[in-house]
PDB file of C-alpha atoms and ligand atoms in Angstrom:
ATOM      1  CA  MET A   1       0.000   0.000   0.000  1.00 74.00           C
ATOM      2  CA  GLN A   2       1.397   3.387  -1.005  1.00 81.00           C
ATOM      3  CA  PRO A   3       1.804   5.465   2.169  1.00 90.00           C
ATOM      4  CA  VAL A   4      -0.040   8.781   2.307  1.00 96.00           C
ATOM      5  CA  LYS A   5       2.412  11.684   2.274  1.00 97.00           C
ATOM      6  CA  LYS A   6       0.419  14.539   0.774  1.00 97.00           C
ATOM      7  CA  VAL A   7      -2.290  16.660   2.327  1.00 97.00           C
ATOM      8  CA  VAL A   8      -4.485  19.305   0.731  1.00 98.00           C
ATOM      9  CA  ILE A   9      -5.716  22.125   2.960  1.00 97.00           C
ATOM     10  CA  PRO A  10      -8.426  24.226   1.284  1.00 96.00           C
ATOM     11  CA  ALA A  11      -8.112  27.786   2.563  1.00 93.00           C
ATOM     12  CA  ALA A  12      -9.748  29.850  -0.141  1.00 85.00           C
ATOM     13  CA  GLY A  13     -13.110  30.460   1.573  1.00 82.00           C
ATOM     14  CA  LEU A  14     -14.317  33.987   2.259  1.00 80.00           C
ATOM     15  CA  GLY A  15     -14.879  33.467   5.984  1.00 79.00           C
ATOM     16  CA  THR A  16     -18.283  35.156   5.968  1.00 83.00           C
ATOM     17  CA  ARG A  17     -19.278  33.409   9.219  1.00 84.00           C
ATOM     18  CA  PHE A  18     -16.591  35.416  10.982  1.00 86.00           C
ATOM     19  CA  LEU A  19     -17.119  38.905   9.585  1.00 89.00           C
ATOM     20  CA  PRO A  20     -16.076  41.614  10.230  1.00 91.00           C
ATOM     21  CA  VAL A  21     -12.693  40.308  11.426  1.00 87.00           C
ATOM     22  CA  THR A  22     -12.262  38.351   8.182  1.00 86.00           C
ATOM     23  CA  LYS A  23     -12.807  41.440   6.018  1.00 88.00           C
ATOM     24  CA  SER A  24      -9.072  41.995   5.618  1.00 88.00           C
ATOM     25  CA  GLN A  25      -7.658  38.881   7.294  1.00 90.00           C
ATOM     26  CA  PRO A  26      -7.983  35.230   6.255  1.00 91.00           C
ATOM     27  CA  LYS A  27     -10.061  33.221   8.736  1.00 90.00           C
ATOM     28  CA  GLU A  28      -7.307  30.603   8.720  1.00 92.00           C
ATOM     29  CA  MET A  29      -5.058  33.214  10.380  1.00 93.00           C
ATOM     30  CA  LEU A  30      -7.370  33.845  13.343  1.00 92.00           C
ATOM     31  CA  PRO A  31      -5.251  33.383  16.470  1.00 94.00           C
ATOM     32  CA  VAL A  32      -6.000  30.466  18.728  1.00 94.00           C
ATOM     33  CA  VAL A  33      -4.030  31.431  21.841  1.00 96.00           C
ATOM     34  CA  ASP A  34      -0.867  32.577  20.038  1.00 94.00           C
ATOM     35  CA  LYS A  35      -0.814  30.580  16.810  1.00 94.00           C
ATOM     36  CA  PRO A  36      -2.973  30.993  13.717  1.00 94.00           C
ATOM     37  CA  ALA A  37      -5.631  28.309  13.331  1.00 94.00           C
ATOM     38  CA  ILE A  38      -4.023  26.888  10.187  1.00 94.00           C
ATOM     39  CA  GLN A  39      -0.774  26.183  12.055  1.00 95.00           C
ATOM     40  CA  TYR A  40      -2.624  23.715  14.314  1.00 94.00           C
ATOM     41  CA  VAL A  41      -3.877  21.945  11.193  1.00 95.00           C
ATOM     42  CA  VAL A  42      -0.406  21.719   9.637  1.00 95.00           C
ATOM     43  CA  GLU A  43       1.034  20.513  12.973  1.00 93.00           C
ATOM     44  CA  GLU A  44      -1.621  17.794  13.140  1.00 94.00           C
ATOM     45  CA  ALA A  45      -0.735  16.718   9.584  1.00 95.00           C
ATOM     46  CA  VAL A  46       2.957  16.538  10.456  1.00 94.00           C
ATOM     47  CA  ARG A  47       2.237  14.535  13.643  1.00 92.00           C
ATOM     48  CA  ALA A  48       0.308  12.063  11.507  1.00 94.00           C
ATOM     49  CA  GLY A  49       3.341  11.602   9.237  1.00 94.00           C
ATOM     50  CA  LEU A  50       2.263  13.774   6.290  1.00 95.00           C
ATOM     51  CA  THR A  51       5.203  15.697   4.839  1.00 94.00           C
ATOM     52  CA  ASP A  52       3.878  17.442   1.723  1.00 97.00           C
ATOM     53  CA  VAL A  53       1.298  20.154   2.315  1.00 97.00           C
ATOM     54  CA  LEU A  54      -0.624  21.903  -0.461  1.00 97.00           C
ATOM     55  CA  ILE A  55      -2.625  24.911   0.695  1.00 97.00           C
ATOM     56  CA  VAL A  56      -5.350  26.037  -1.686  1.00 96.00           C
ATOM     57  CA  THR A  57      -5.533  29.810  -1.321  1.00 94.00           C
ATOM     58  CA  GLY A  58      -7.395  32.611  -3.020  1.00 89.00           C
ATOM     59  CA  ARG A  59      -7.552  36.388  -3.070  1.00 86.00           C
ATOM     60  CA  GLY A  60      -6.454  38.133   0.118  1.00 83.00           C
ATOM     61  CA  LYS A  61      -4.674  35.110   1.589  1.00 88.00           C
ATOM     62  CA  HIS A  62      -1.064  36.334   1.448  1.00 90.00           C
ATOM     63  CA  ALA A  63      -0.798  36.324   5.237  1.00 93.00           C
ATOM     64  CA  ILE A  64      -0.880  32.508   5.149  1.00 94.00           C
ATOM     65  CA  GLU A  65       2.132  32.346   2.828  1.00 92.00           C
ATOM     66  CA  ASP A  66       3.999  34.917   4.927  1.00 92.00           C
ATOM     67  CA  HIS A  67       3.352  32.919   8.080  1.00 93.00           C
ATOM     68  CA  PHE A  68       4.938  29.737   6.710  1.00 92.00           C
ATOM     69  CA  ASP A  69       7.837  31.690   5.174  1.00 86.00           C
ATOM     70  CA  ARG A  70      11.076  32.917   6.781  1.00 89.00           C
ATOM     71  CA  ASN A  71      11.198  36.467   8.176  1.00 91.00           C
ATOM     72  CA  PHE A  72      14.902  37.322   8.296  1.00 90.00           C
ATOM     73  CA  GLU A  73      14.547  40.802   9.783  1.00 92.00           C
ATOM     74  CA  LEU A  74      12.544  39.480  12.722  1.00 92.00           C
ATOM     75  CA  GLU A  75      14.833  36.475  13.138  1.00 90.00           C
ATOM     76  CA  VAL A  76      17.954  38.671  13.315  1.00 92.00           C
ATOM     77  CA  GLN A  77      16.322  40.929  15.913  1.00 93.00           C
ATOM     78  CA  LEU A  78      15.257  38.021  18.104  1.00 92.00           C
ATOM     79  CA  GLU A  79      18.676  36.410  17.758  1.00 93.00           C
ATOM     80  CA  ARG A  80      20.432  39.643  18.807  1.00 95.00           C
ATOM     81  CA  ALA A  81      18.095  40.040  21.757  1.00 94.00           C
ATOM     82  CA  GLY A  82      18.815  36.451  22.827  1.00 95.00           C
ATOM     83  CA  LYS A  83      15.116  35.536  22.641  1.00 93.00           C
ATOM     84  CA  ARG A  84      15.683  31.898  21.727  1.00 93.00           C
ATOM     85  CA  ALA A  85      12.188  30.560  22.496  1.00 92.00           C
ATOM     86  CA  LEU A  86      10.525  33.252  20.401  1.00 91.00           C
ATOM     87  CA  LEU A  87      13.013  32.703  17.601  1.00 91.00           C
ATOM     88  CA  ASP A  88      12.143  28.997  17.573  1.00 90.00           C
ATOM     89  CA  ALA A  89       8.437  29.848  17.504  1.00 90.00           C
ATOM     90  CA  VAL A  90       9.003  32.143  14.530  1.00 88.00           C
ATOM     91  CA  LEU A  91      11.178  29.640  12.637  1.00 89.00           C
ATOM     92  CA  ASN A  92       9.046  26.600  13.346  1.00 88.00           C
ATOM     93  CA  PRO A  93       6.225  27.222  10.800  1.00 90.00           C
ATOM     94  CA  SER A  94       8.748  27.621   7.983  1.00 87.00           C
ATOM     95  CA  GLU A  95      10.481  24.356   8.813  1.00 87.00           C
ATOM     96  CA  MET A  96       7.716  21.938   9.727  1.00 87.00           C
ATOM     97  CA  ALA A  97       6.872  20.597   6.249  1.00 86.00           C
ATOM     98  CA  ALA A  98       7.271  21.199   2.536  1.00 91.00           C
ATOM     99  CA  ILE A  99       4.459  23.685   1.943  1.00 95.00           C
ATOM    100  CA  HIS A 100       3.126  24.449  -1.521  1.00 96.00           C
ATOM    101  CA  TYR A 101       0.376  26.777  -2.688  1.00 96.00           C
ATOM    102  CA  ILE A 102      -2.137  26.874  -5.472  1.00 95.00           C
ATOM    103  CA  ARG A 103      -4.817  29.468  -6.015  1.00 94.00           C
ATOM    104  CA  GLN A 104      -8.466  28.691  -6.512  1.00 94.00           C
ATOM    105  CA  LYS A 105      -9.340  31.497  -8.879  1.00 89.00           C
ATOM    106  CA  GLU A 106     -13.114  31.404  -8.426  1.00 86.00           C
ATOM    107  CA  PRO A 107     -15.110  30.536  -5.280  1.00 86.00           C
ATOM    108  CA  LYS A 108     -16.850  27.510  -6.768  1.00 92.00           C
ATOM    109  CA  GLY A 109     -16.955  25.388  -3.647  1.00 94.00           C
ATOM    110  CA  LEU A 110     -14.980  22.828  -1.658  1.00 96.00           C
ATOM    111  CA  GLY A 111     -15.135  20.184  -4.404  1.00 97.00           C
ATOM    112  CA  HIS A 112     -13.633  22.629  -6.871  1.00 97.00           C
ATOM    113  CA  ALA A 113     -10.908  23.623  -4.372  1.00 97.00           C
ATOM    114  CA  VAL A 114      -9.849  19.986  -3.940  1.00 98.00           C
ATOM    115  CA  LEU A 115      -9.897  19.442  -7.712  1.00 97.00           C
ATOM    116  CA  THR A 116      -7.328  22.238  -8.155  1.00 97.00           C
ATOM    117  CA  ALA A 117      -4.888  19.944  -6.292  1.00 97.00           C
ATOM    118  CA  ARG A 118      -5.085  17.208  -8.931  1.00 97.00           C
ATOM    119  CA  ASP A 119      -1.798  17.910 -10.746  1.00 97.00           C
ATOM    120  CA  HIS A 120       0.104  18.308  -7.501  1.00 97.00           C
ATOM    121  CA  VAL A 121      -1.266  15.129  -5.930  1.00 97.00           C
ATOM    122  CA  GLY A 122      -1.061  12.951  -9.045  1.00 96.00           C
ATOM    123  CA  ASP A 123      -1.967   9.280  -8.857  1.00 96.00           C
ATOM    124  CA  GLU A 124      -1.498   8.889  -5.091  1.00 97.00           C
ATOM    125  CA  PRO A 125      -3.734   8.608  -2.053  1.00 98.00           C
ATOM    126  CA  PHE A 126      -3.860  11.878  -0.108  1.00 98.00           C
ATOM    127  CA  ALA A 127      -5.505  13.574   2.844  1.00 98.00           C
ATOM    128  CA  VAL A 128      -7.752  16.639   2.940  1.00 98.00           C
ATOM    129  CA  MET A 129      -7.942  18.719   6.108  1.00 97.00           C
ATOM    130  CA  LEU A 130     -10.316  21.641   6.537  1.00 95.00           C
ATOM    131  CA  GLY A 131      -8.868  24.562   8.443  1.00 86.00           C
ATOM    132  CA  ASP A 132     -12.115  25.261  10.298  1.00 85.00           C
ATOM    133  CA  ASP A 133     -11.753  22.119  12.344  1.00 90.00           C
ATOM    134  CA  ILE A 134      -9.027  22.009  14.951  1.00 91.00           C
ATOM    135  CA  MET A 135      -8.417  18.647  16.598  1.00 90.00           C
ATOM    136  CA  VAL A 136      -6.644  18.396  19.923  1.00 83.00           C
ATOM    137  CA  ASP A 137      -3.621  16.096  19.945  1.00 70.00           C
ATOM    138  CA  ASP A 138      -5.042  13.185  21.904  1.00 67.00           C
ATOM    139  CA  ALA A 139      -7.872  12.771  19.398  1.00 65.00           C
ATOM    140  CA  GLU A 140      -5.587  10.996  16.913  1.00 91.00           C
ATOM    141  CA  VAL A 141      -8.412  10.965  14.403  1.00 95.00           C
ATOM    142  CA  LEU A 142      -6.281  11.538  11.330  1.00 96.00           C
ATOM    143  CA  ARG A 143      -3.735   8.910  12.371  1.00 95.00           C
ATOM    144  CA  SER A 144      -6.511   6.352  12.851  1.00 96.00           C
ATOM    145  CA  MET A 145      -7.968   7.216   9.445  1.00 97.00           C
ATOM    146  CA  LEU A 146      -4.565   6.714   7.814  1.00 97.00           C
ATOM    147  CA  ASP A 147      -4.380   3.293   9.534  1.00 96.00           C
ATOM    148  CA  VAL A 148      -7.775   2.389   8.056  1.00 97.00           C
ATOM    149  CA  HIS A 149      -6.556   3.465   4.623  1.00 97.00           C
ATOM    150  CA  ALA A 150      -3.369   1.388   5.047  1.00 97.00           C
ATOM    151  CA  ARG A 151      -5.495  -1.651   5.961  1.00 96.00           C
ATOM    152  CA  TYR A 152      -8.205  -1.411   3.271  1.00 97.00           C
ATOM    153  CA  GLY A 153      -6.684   0.856   0.601  1.00 97.00           C
ATOM    154  CA  ARG A 154      -9.891   2.859   0.432  1.00 97.00           C
ATOM    155  CA  SER A 155     -11.110   6.380   1.206  1.00 98.00           C
ATOM    156  CA  VAL A 156     -12.048   7.328   4.760  1.00 98.00           C
ATOM    157  CA  VAL A 157     -14.044  10.285   6.127  1.00 98.00           C
ATOM    158  CA  ALA A 158     -14.175  11.467   9.747  1.00 97.00           C
ATOM    159  CA  LEU A 159     -17.608  11.314  11.386  1.00 98.00           C
ATOM    160  CA  GLN A 160     -19.016  12.766  14.583  1.00 96.00           C
ATOM    161  CA  GLU A 161     -22.528  12.641  15.999  1.00 96.00           C
ATOM    162  CA  VAL A 162     -24.153  16.057  16.127  1.00 95.00           C
ATOM    163  CA  PRO A 163     -27.585  17.103  17.439  1.00 94.00           C
ATOM    164  CA  ARG A 164     -30.212  16.348  14.809  1.00 93.00           C
ATOM    165  CA  GLY A 165     -31.045  20.045  14.402  1.00 92.00           C
ATOM    166  CA  ASP A 166     -27.435  20.826  13.460  1.00 93.00           C
ATOM    167  CA  ILE A 167     -27.051  18.213  10.732  1.00 96.00           C
ATOM    168  CA  SER A 168     -28.122  20.615   7.964  1.00 95.00           C
ATOM    169  CA  ALA A 169     -24.758  22.397   8.385  1.00 93.00           C
ATOM    170  CA  TYR A 170     -22.809  19.273   7.384  1.00 95.00           C
ATOM    171  CA  GLY A 171     -22.331  16.396   5.023  1.00 97.00           C
ATOM    172  CA  CYS A 172     -24.309  13.484   6.492  1.00 98.00           C
ATOM    173  CA  VAL A 173     -23.862   9.730   5.994  1.00 98.00           C
ATOM    174  CA  GLU A 174     -25.940   6.575   6.090  1.00 97.00           C
ATOM    175  CA  PRO A 175     -23.613   4.240   8.034  1.00 97.00           C
ATOM    176  CA  GLU A 176     -23.244   0.457   8.055  1.00 97.00           C
ATOM    177  CA  PRO A 177     -21.260  -0.763  11.103  1.00 96.00           C
ATOM    178  CA  VAL A 178     -17.959  -2.573  10.381  1.00 97.00           C
ATOM    179  CA  ASP A 179     -16.407  -2.681  13.835  1.00 94.00           C
ATOM    180  CA  ASP A 180     -16.178  -0.585  16.966  1.00 91.00           C
ATOM    181  CA  LEU A 181     -15.451   2.880  15.508  1.00 95.00           C
ATOM    182  CA  LEU A 182     -15.424   2.013  11.814  1.00 97.00           C
ATOM    183  CA  VAL A 183     -18.430   2.161   9.496  1.00 98.00           C
ATOM    184  CA  GLN A 184     -18.953   1.744   5.798  1.00 98.00           C
ATOM    185  CA  VAL A 185     -20.579   4.762   4.170  1.00 98.00           C
ATOM    186  CA  ARG A 186     -23.665   3.507   2.323  1.00 98.00           C
ATOM    187  CA  SER A 187     -24.703   6.948   1.122  1.00 97.00           C
ATOM    188  CA  ILE A 188     -23.789  10.569   1.764  1.00 98.00           C
ATOM    189  CA  VAL A 189     -25.656  13.835   1.316  1.00 97.00           C
ATOM    190  CA  GLU A 190     -24.605  17.473   1.734  1.00 97.00           C
ATOM    191  CA  LYS A 191     -26.511  19.668   4.177  1.00 96.00           C
ATOM    192  CA  PRO A 192     -29.725  17.624   4.386  1.00 96.00           C
ATOM    193  CA  ASP A 193     -32.919  18.846   5.967  1.00 95.00           C
ATOM    194  CA  PRO A 194     -32.933  17.369   9.519  1.00 94.00           C
ATOM    195  CA  THR A 195     -36.203  15.559   8.780  1.00 94.00           C
ATOM    196  CA  GLU A 196     -34.649  13.789   5.779  1.00 94.00           C
ATOM    197  CA  ALA A 197     -31.125  13.190   7.125  1.00 95.00           C
ATOM    198  CA  PRO A 198     -30.096   9.498   6.984  1.00 96.00           C
ATOM    199  CA  SER A 199     -28.481   9.761  10.466  1.00 96.00           C
ATOM    200  CA  ASN A 200     -27.003  12.353  12.792  1.00 96.00           C
ATOM    201  CA  LEU A 201     -23.442  11.389  11.818  1.00 97.00           C
ATOM    202  CA  ALA A 202     -21.788  14.486  10.356  1.00 97.00           C
ATOM    203  CA  VAL A 203     -18.711  14.571   8.147  1.00 97.00           C
ATOM    204  CA  ILE A 204     -15.986  16.512   9.963  1.00 96.00           C
ATOM    205  CA  GLY A 205     -13.132  18.156   8.087  1.00 95.00           C
ATOM    206  CA  ARG A 206     -10.717  15.224   7.812  1.00 97.00           C
ATOM    207  CA  TYR A 207     -10.618  12.936   4.776  1.00 98.00           C
ATOM    208  CA  VAL A 208      -8.259  10.370   3.250  1.00 98.00           C
ATOM    209  CA  PHE A 209      -8.893   9.771  -0.449  1.00 98.00           C
ATOM    210  CA  THR A 210      -7.863   7.386  -3.152  1.00 98.00           C
ATOM    211  CA  PRO A 211      -6.862   9.329  -6.298  1.00 98.00           C
ATOM    212  CA  GLU A 212     -10.102   8.201  -7.995  1.00 98.00           C
ATOM    213  CA  ILE A 213     -11.846  11.024  -6.105  1.00 98.00           C
ATOM    214  CA  PHE A 214     -10.458  13.370  -8.784  1.00 98.00           C
ATOM    215  CA  ASP A 215     -12.394  11.583 -11.545  1.00 98.00           C
ATOM    216  CA  ALA A 216     -15.532  11.965  -9.445  1.00 98.00           C
ATOM    217  CA  LEU A 217     -14.762  15.649  -8.764  1.00 98.00           C
ATOM    218  CA  ALA A 218     -14.381  16.235 -12.491  1.00 97.00           C
ATOM    219  CA  ARG A 219     -17.894  14.832 -13.052  1.00 97.00           C
ATOM    220  CA  ILE A 220     -19.987  16.608 -10.410  1.00 96.00           C
ATOM    221  CA  THR A 221     -22.305  19.511 -11.130  1.00 95.00           C
ATOM    222  CA  PRO A 222     -23.245  22.328  -8.705  1.00 94.00           C
ATOM    223  CA  GLY A 223     -25.072  20.994  -5.652  1.00 94.00           C
ATOM    224  CA  ALA A 224     -26.052  22.455  -2.264  1.00 94.00           C
ATOM    225  CA  GLY A 225     -25.682  26.247  -2.262  1.00 91.00           C
ATOM    226  CA  GLY A 226     -24.938  26.178  -6.013  1.00 93.00           C
ATOM    227  CA  GLU A 227     -21.380  25.001  -5.254  1.00 93.00           C
ATOM    228  CA  LEU A 228     -19.317  22.041  -6.438  1.00 96.00           C
ATOM    229  CA  GLN A 229     -19.522  19.871  -3.336  1.00 97.00           C
ATOM    230  CA  LEU A 230     -16.863  17.398  -2.207  1.00 98.00           C
ATOM    231  CA  THR A 231     -19.712  15.392  -0.680  1.00 98.00           C
ATOM    232  CA  ASP A 232     -21.294  14.886  -4.115  1.00 98.00           C
ATOM    233  CA  ALA A 233     -17.993  13.522  -5.437  1.00 98.00           C
ATOM    234  CA  ILE A 234     -17.813  11.095  -2.486  1.00 98.00           C
ATOM    235  CA  ALA A 235     -21.358   9.975  -3.367  1.00 98.00           C
ATOM    236  CA  LEU A 236     -20.116   9.179  -6.902  1.00 98.00           C
ATOM    237  CA  LEU A 237     -17.003   7.420  -5.582  1.00 98.00           C
ATOM    238  CA  ILE A 238     -19.186   5.112  -3.473  1.00 98.00           C
ATOM    239  CA  GLU A 239     -20.679   3.737  -6.704  1.00 97.00           C
ATOM    240  CA  SER A 240     -17.322   2.177  -7.645  1.00 96.00           C
ATOM    241  CA  GLN A 241     -15.321   1.904  -4.377  1.00 97.00           C
ATOM    242  CA  THR A 242     -16.058   1.254  -0.734  1.00 98.00           C
ATOM    243  CA  VAL A 243     -15.759   4.413   1.378  1.00 98.00           C
ATOM    244  CA  TYR A 244     -15.251   4.105   5.144  1.00 98.00           C
ATOM    245  CA  GLY A 245     -16.154   6.398   8.000  1.00 98.00           C
ATOM    246  CA  TRP A 246     -14.104   6.741  11.175  1.00 98.00           C
ATOM    247  CA  THR A 247     -16.286   7.829  14.088  1.00 97.00           C
ATOM    248  CA  PHE A 248     -14.949   9.815  17.019  1.00 95.00           C
ATOM    249  CA  GLU A 249     -16.477  11.683  19.934  1.00 92.00           C
ATOM    250  CA  HIS A 250     -14.119  14.276  21.363  1.00 87.00           C
ATOM    251  CA  GLY A 251     -11.409  16.734  20.581  1.00 88.00           C
ATOM    252  CA  ARG A 252     -12.810  18.801  17.740  1.00 91.00           C
ATOM    253  CA  TYR A 253     -13.393  22.546  17.683  1.00 91.00           C
ATOM    254  CA  ASP A 254     -15.177  24.184  14.767  1.00 89.00           C
ATOM    255  CA  ILE A 255     -13.301  27.449  14.945  1.00 87.00           C
ATOM    256  CA  GLY A 256     -15.372  28.880  12.083  1.00 84.00           C
ATOM    257  CA  LYS A 257     -18.183  29.071  14.674  1.00 86.00           C
ATOM    258  CA  LYS A 258     -17.697  31.977  17.064  1.00 90.00           C
ATOM    259  CA  VAL A 259     -18.660  30.146  20.239  1.00 92.00           C
ATOM    260  CA  ASP A 260     -16.416  27.165  19.398  1.00 91.00           C
ATOM    261  CA  PHE A 261     -13.606  29.573  18.570  1.00 93.00           C
ATOM    262  CA  LEU A 262     -13.897  31.043  22.078  1.00 95.00           C
ATOM    263  CA  ARG A 263     -14.050  27.554  23.630  1.00 93.00           C
ATOM    264  CA  ALA A 264     -10.949  26.458  21.713  1.00 93.00           C
ATOM    265  CA  ASN A 265      -9.024  29.493  22.920  1.00 95.00           C
ATOM    266  CA  ILE A 266     -10.012  28.916  26.533  1.00 95.00           C
ATOM    267  CA  GLU A 267      -9.390  25.187  26.554  1.00 92.00           C
ATOM    268  CA  LEU A 268      -6.074  25.308  24.708  1.00 92.00           C
ATOM    269  CA  ALA A 269      -4.882  28.199  26.899  1.00 96.00           C
ATOM    270  CA  LEU A 270      -5.836  26.278  30.064  1.00 95.00           C
ATOM    271  CA  ASP A 271      -3.530  23.475  28.875  1.00 92.00           C
ATOM    272  CA  ARG A 272      -0.565  25.836  28.747  1.00 94.00           C
ATOM    273  CA  ASP A 273       1.825  26.090  31.706  1.00 96.00           C
ATOM    274  CA  ASP A 274       2.505  29.774  31.039  1.00 95.00           C
ATOM    275  CA  LEU A 275      -1.165  30.809  30.776  1.00 97.00           C
ATOM    276  CA  GLY A 276      -3.303  28.106  32.381  1.00 97.00           C
ATOM    277  CA  PRO A 277      -3.041  28.978  36.108  1.00 97.00           C
ATOM    278  CA  GLU A 278      -3.753  32.700  35.601  1.00 97.00           C
ATOM    279  CA  LEU A 279      -6.620  32.056  33.219  1.00 97.00           C
ATOM    280  CA  GLU A 280      -8.123  29.467  35.550  1.00 97.00           C
ATOM    281  CA  ALA A 281      -8.039  31.950  38.452  1.00 97.00           C
ATOM    282  CA  PHE A 282      -9.765  34.503  36.216  1.00 97.00           C
ATOM    283  CA  LEU A 283     -12.474  32.024  35.192  1.00 97.00           C
ATOM    284  CA  VAL A 284     -13.145  31.022  38.793  1.00 96.00           C
ATOM    285  CA  ASP A 285     -13.433  34.678  39.762  1.00 96.00           C
ATOM    286  CA  LEU A 286     -15.675  35.388  36.753  1.00 96.00           C
ATOM    287  CA  VAL A 287     -18.031  32.565  37.679  1.00 95.00           C
ATOM    288  CA  ARG A 288     -18.253  33.961  41.210  1.00 94.00           C
ATOM    289  CA  ARG A 289     -18.761  37.588  40.126  1.00 94.00           C
ATOM    290  CA  ARG A 290     -21.411  36.774  37.562  1.00 92.00           C
ATOM    291  CA  LYS A 291     -23.056  34.252  39.910  1.00 88.00           C
ATOM    292  CA  LEU A 292     -22.888  31.612  37.176  1.00 85.00           C
ATOM    293  CA  LEU A 293     -23.033  28.671  39.577  1.00 82.00           C
TER     294      LEU A 293
HETATM  295  C1  G1P B   1     -17.881  21.439   4.592  1.00 83.68           C
HETATM  296  C2  G1P B   1     -18.350  20.184   3.860  1.00 83.68           C
HETATM  297  C3  G1P B   1     -19.293  19.376   4.741  1.00 83.68           C
HETATM  298  C4  G1P B   1     -18.617  19.053   6.060  1.00 83.68           C
HETATM  299  C5  G1P B   1     -18.113  20.344   6.732  1.00 83.68           C
HETATM  300  C6  G1P B   1     -17.269  19.994   7.962  1.00 83.68           C
HETATM  301  O1  G1P B   1     -18.987  22.291   4.769  1.00 83.68           O
HETATM  302  O2  G1P B   1     -19.002  20.571   2.661  1.00 83.68           O
HETATM  303  O3  G1P B   1     -19.659  18.186   4.097  1.00 83.68           O
HETATM  304  O4  G1P B   1     -19.523  18.380   6.902  1.00 83.68           O
HETATM  305  O5  G1P B   1     -17.297  21.110   5.836  1.00 83.68           O
HETATM  306  O6  G1P B   1     -16.870  21.128   8.659  1.00 83.68           O
HETATM  307  P1  G1P B   1     -18.832  23.867   5.108  1.00 83.68           P
HETATM  308  O7  G1P B   1     -18.479  23.938   6.566  1.00 83.68           O
HETATM  309  O8  G1P B   1     -17.751  24.383   4.226  1.00 83.68           O
HETATM  310  O9  G1P B   1     -20.175  24.460   4.814  1.00 83.68           O
END
């Protein structure tokens, strides 16, 4: 089985859910504690053994390229000031993986964004990671999905149960149990009406694909929201290849959603030795002052 080395990170979206802050700043660059959201995604990819990262950008996304580039002026200043830890933090994004970029010239949807990666990926299996979803380290979702791909040689999507009323914000699958956390995807539909959804298992932004997904992406027509949907290509792929779903329960933050963005910041900051104790004291005091308990 060819090991998965490449990952595609679509980052061309307009970030309308997070306006006005995304008016002049890519949503992928929103800070979670002190790192931009997209850095967590690249770090997760690297931890899972992926070494070749293709970021699909669009207009107004230069800040992403700058972040993963060197900044000599800053590096020299930090070096001279003897600020070693900060220097490492600044260098780290430029050294963590081979990062490539391609531009999606028109906002035609997630399926179209992934299709722009075809030449770069070639005839290999690859992963797709959506920058809106941050997974905490112990979740190991992507690593488990890569294990499933290594075992079966087929595509795998990440699945999480969501409240029935929320399912219309996601791709939704009809599952057939295989074992404990693994299901076979019988069918998949993008943003279904809750009354018609085949389950409350939502597709979360982690995928491992066989290269045949590109043939399916080349065949789809505009779907939900008038966009070329990755989900519709997966539905086509299912006609010729088994597609698996890896279910998980914890560790995901949808940072494109304001309340989840705030939760992610609080929880990840609480985990930090340099910030956790002070923030915890503040939260305890806040609860008392606002009589929240
Ligand atoms: C996209 C996908 C959807 C998936 C979701 C996960 O939707 O189209 O299938 O469930 O990401 O976050 P979007 O959030 O771009 O509307």
